[in-house]
Tab-separated table of C-alpha atoms in Angstrom:
chain	number	residue	atom	x	y	z
A	881	UNK	CA	-175.597	-62.074	135.422
A	882	UNK	CA	-177.311	-65.416	135.495
A	883	UNK	CA	-179.714	-66.751	138.098
A	884	UNK	CA	-178.211	-68.925	140.828
A	885	UNK	CA	-178.120	-72.689	140.290
A	886	UNK	CA	-177.519	-75.628	142.605
A	887	UNK	CA	-175.166	-78.462	141.768
A	888	UNK	CA	-176.766	-81.770	140.792
A	889	UNK	CA	-175.873	-83.480	144.092
A	890	UNK	CA	-178.023	-81.155	146.167
A	891	UNK	CA	-181.684	-81.137	147.109
A	892	UNK	CA	-183.452	-77.748	147.075
A	893	UNK	CA	-184.455	-76.181	150.389
A	894	UNK	CA	-186.746	-73.180	150.475
A	895	UNK	CA	-186.142	-70.087	152.530
A	896	UNK	CA	-187.204	-66.480	152.393
A	897	UNK	CA	-185.022	-64.383	150.074
A	898	UNK	CA	-182.412	-67.109	149.666
A	899	UNK	CA	-181.153	-70.078	147.714
A	900	UNK	CA	-180.751	-73.161	149.851
A	901	UNK	CA	-179.870	-76.801	149.543
A	902	UNK	CA	-179.334	-79.923	151.598
A	903	UNK	CA	-177.295	-83.130	151.262
A	904	UNK	CA	-173.858	-81.449	151.267
A	905	UNK	CA	-170.818	-83.692	151.351
A	906	UNK	CA	-169.495	-84.681	154.782
A	907	UNK	CA	-165.998	-85.262	153.437
A	908	UNK	CA	-162.896	-83.120	153.761
A	909	UNK	CA	-162.640	-82.829	149.974
A	910	UNK	CA	-164.840	-80.663	147.759
A	911	UNK	CA	-167.252	-82.526	145.480
A	912	UNK	CA	-166.370	-80.561	142.338
A	913	UNK	CA	-169.157	-82.021	140.244
A	914	UNK	CA	-172.223	-81.610	142.403
A	915	UNK	CA	-172.051	-79.715	145.741
A	916	UNK	CA	-172.084	-76.008	144.910
A	917	UNK	CA	-174.109	-72.885	144.229
A	918	UNK	CA	-173.125	-71.153	140.986
A	919	UNK	CA	-173.756	-67.974	139.052
A	920	UNK	CA	-172.297	-66.510	135.855
A	921	UNK	CA	-171.119	-62.940	135.222
A	922	UNK	CA	-170.933	-61.891	131.555
A	923	UNK	CA	-169.649	-58.517	130.344
A	924	UNK	CA	-171.506	-56.759	127.558
A	925	UNK	CA	-170.047	-57.328	124.087
A	926	UNK	CA	-166.715	-55.530	123.866
A	927	UNK	CA	-166.707	-54.457	127.527
A	928	UNK	CA	-164.083	-55.404	130.101
A	929	UNK	CA	-164.748	-56.166	133.761
A	930	UNK	CA	-162.340	-55.937	136.678
A	931	UNK	CA	-164.094	-57.918	139.418
A	932	UNK	CA	-162.736	-57.005	142.844
A	933	UNK	CA	-165.103	-58.424	145.458
A	934	UNK	CA	-168.088	-60.697	145.978
A	935	UNK	CA	-170.197	-59.924	149.063
A	936	UNK	CA	-173.028	-62.103	150.385
A	937	UNK	CA	-174.561	-63.607	153.483
A	938	UNK	CA	-174.946	-67.256	154.450
A	939	UNK	CA	-176.283	-69.425	157.230
A	940	UNK	CA	-176.441	-73.147	157.947
A	941	UNK	CA	-178.564	-75.672	159.796
A	942	UNK	CA	-177.303	-77.423	162.940
A	943	UNK	CA	-175.952	-80.251	160.747
A	944	UNK	CA	-174.856	-78.113	157.793
A	945	UNK	CA	-171.515	-77.380	156.197
A	946	UNK	CA	-168.550	-76.292	158.290
A	947	UNK	CA	-166.402	-74.925	155.417
A	948	UNK	CA	-166.883	-73.301	152.040
A	949	UNK	CA	-164.701	-71.880	149.311
A	950	UNK	CA	-165.072	-69.936	146.072
A	951	UNK	CA	-163.748	-71.213	142.736
A	952	UNK	CA	-164.177	-70.089	139.142
A	953	UNK	CA	-164.284	-71.354	135.591
A	954	UNK	CA	-161.073	-69.450	134.753
A	955	UNK	CA	-159.110	-72.571	135.748
A	956	UNK	CA	-161.965	-75.086	135.406
A	957	UNK	CA	-162.674	-74.919	139.185
A	958	UNK	CA	-159.275	-76.443	140.076
A	959	UNK	CA	-158.134	-73.889	142.670
A	960	UNK	CA	-159.623	-71.608	145.291
A	961	UNK	CA	-160.182	-67.989	144.312
A	962	UNK	CA	-159.725	-66.896	147.938
A	963	UNK	CA	-156.605	-67.542	150.008
A	964	UNK	CA	-158.117	-70.195	152.282
A	965	UNK	CA	-161.476	-71.919	152.795
A	966	UNK	CA	-163.877	-70.115	155.130
A	967	UNK	CA	-164.723	-71.917	158.375
A	968	UNK	CA	-168.421	-71.682	159.245
A	969	UNK	CA	-169.296	-71.511	162.960
A	970	UNK	CA	-171.511	-74.225	164.423
A	971	UNK	CA	-174.627	-72.067	164.737
A	972	UNK	CA	-177.552	-70.834	162.645
A	973	UNK	CA	-176.557	-67.162	162.619
A	974	UNK	CA	-176.448	-65.222	159.370
A	975	UNK	CA	-172.900	-64.139	158.565
A	976	UNK	CA	-171.717	-61.589	156.027
A	977	UNK	CA	-168.702	-62.262	153.801
A	978	UNK	CA	-166.764	-59.995	151.455
A	979	UNK	CA	-164.409	-62.128	149.381
A	980	UNK	CA	-161.614	-60.172	147.681
A	981	UNK	CA	-160.628	-61.468	144.248
A	982	UNK	CA	-157.097	-61.386	142.885
A	983	UNK	CA	-155.492	-60.252	139.659
A	984	UNK	CA	-156.924	-63.146	137.631
A	985	UNK	CA	-160.217	-61.191	137.565
A	986	UNK	CA	-158.746	-57.857	136.394
A	987	UNK	CA	-159.483	-58.246	132.664
A	988	UNK	CA	-162.656	-60.278	132.151
A	989	UNK	CA	-163.838	-60.097	128.528
A	990	UNK	CA	-166.065	-63.200	128.444
A	991	UNK	CA	-168.364	-65.064	130.813
A	992	UNK	CA	-166.939	-66.388	134.071
A	993	UNK	CA	-168.749	-68.874	136.308
A	994	UNK	CA	-168.312	-68.678	140.073
A	995	UNK	CA	-169.065	-71.595	142.384
A	996	UNK	CA	-169.455	-71.541	146.139
A	997	UNK	CA	-168.550	-75.060	147.280
A	998	UNK	CA	-169.815	-76.223	150.675
A	999	UNK	CA	-168.355	-79.293	152.393
A	1000	UNK	CA	-167.510	-80.944	155.727
A	1001	UNK	CA	-171.206	-81.123	156.612
A	1002	UNK	CA	-171.993	-82.648	159.978
A	1003	UNK	CA	-174.524	-85.131	158.567
A	1004	UNK	CA	-175.117	-86.252	155.013
A	1005	UNK	CA	-178.859	-86.167	154.335
A	1006	UNK	CA	-179.990	-83.291	156.547
A	1007	UNK	CA	-177.074	-80.888	156.071
A	1008	UNK	CA	-178.463	-77.533	154.932
A	1009	UNK	CA	-176.842	-74.306	153.795
A	1010	UNK	CA	-178.326	-71.085	152.410
A	1011	UNK	CA	-176.927	-68.091	150.527
A	1012	UNK	CA	-178.688	-64.816	151.343
A	1013	UNK	CA	-178.172	-61.081	150.951
A	1014	UNK	CA	-175.235	-59.653	152.903
A	1015	UNK	CA	-176.692	-58.636	156.295
A	1016	UNK	CA	-175.172	-55.118	156.308
A	1017	UNK	CA	-175.150	-54.333	152.576
A	1018	UNK	CA	-178.633	-55.745	151.925
A	1019	UNK	CA	-177.815	-57.448	148.598
A	1020	UNK	CA	-175.647	-60.131	147.051
A	1021	UNK	CA	-173.037	-57.887	145.417
A	1022	UNK	CA	-170.313	-58.281	142.813
A	1023	UNK	CA	-168.212	-55.114	142.699
A	1024	UNK	CA	-165.338	-53.757	140.657
A	1025	UNK	CA	-164.984	-51.680	137.517
A	1026	UNK	CA	-166.391	-51.905	134.028
A	1027	UNK	CA	-164.888	-50.355	130.924
A	1028	UNK	CA	-167.521	-49.816	128.224
A	1029	UNK	CA	-166.502	-50.936	124.727
A	1030	UNK	CA	-166.844	-47.484	123.187
A	1031	UNK	CA	-164.233	-46.073	125.568
A	1032	UNK	CA	-161.624	-48.795	125.051
A	1033	UNK	CA	-158.443	-49.169	127.037
A	1034	UNK	CA	-157.576	-45.464	127.087
A	1035	UNK	CA	-160.355	-44.699	129.565
A	1036	UNK	CA	-158.853	-42.690	132.443
A	1037	UNK	CA	-161.625	-43.563	134.919
A	1038	UNK	CA	-163.748	-46.634	134.204
A	1039	UNK	CA	-167.060	-46.704	136.007
A	1040	UNK	CA	-166.444	-48.178	139.431
A	1041	UNK	CA	-168.636	-49.783	142.058
A	1042	UNK	CA	-171.470	-52.207	141.683
A	1043	UNK	CA	-171.196	-54.578	138.714
A	1044	UNK	CA	-174.092	-56.727	139.827
A	1045	UNK	CA	-176.385	-56.572	142.819
A	1046	UNK	CA	-179.204	-58.948	143.529
A	1047	UNK	CA	-181.849	-58.912	146.146
A	1048	UNK	CA	-182.286	-62.670	146.511
A	1049	UNK	CA	-185.489	-64.266	145.329
A	1050	UNK	CA	-187.240	-67.325	146.685
A	1051	UNK	CA	-186.127	-70.920	146.458
């Protein structure tokens, strides 16, 4: 897995054990080119991943985003991975999310980039949003199954569970 990155339209904001940014779009439409957090998951050579769920925490400032969604590089970030955008309450509480992924992520044999797009911020320049560890799980977690290359497709029980877990670092 890669480190997290911010889109080019965002200004970094520090926070303990998080990645944060400000200057999120205030519009109703996602800024596909610049207002996102992204990370990349890459299977080992010859391995296959079945990614089922992404779990994380998030919180916002008083003027931060009011919606976010998850998209991926599988369709060049054109459609939402989840059924509907997530509405973010107008408070600074940390919320946990477990986003179930569909069948498009059942046979991943090469790198896939995920982007969390934030939008509908209440103000332009001071809108802040942070991604943190899931409050109950304690990590940012990507879960599913992995089939090692030496076992191939005849594996009766691929290893299941945590594909990638990260205890968030600074910045």
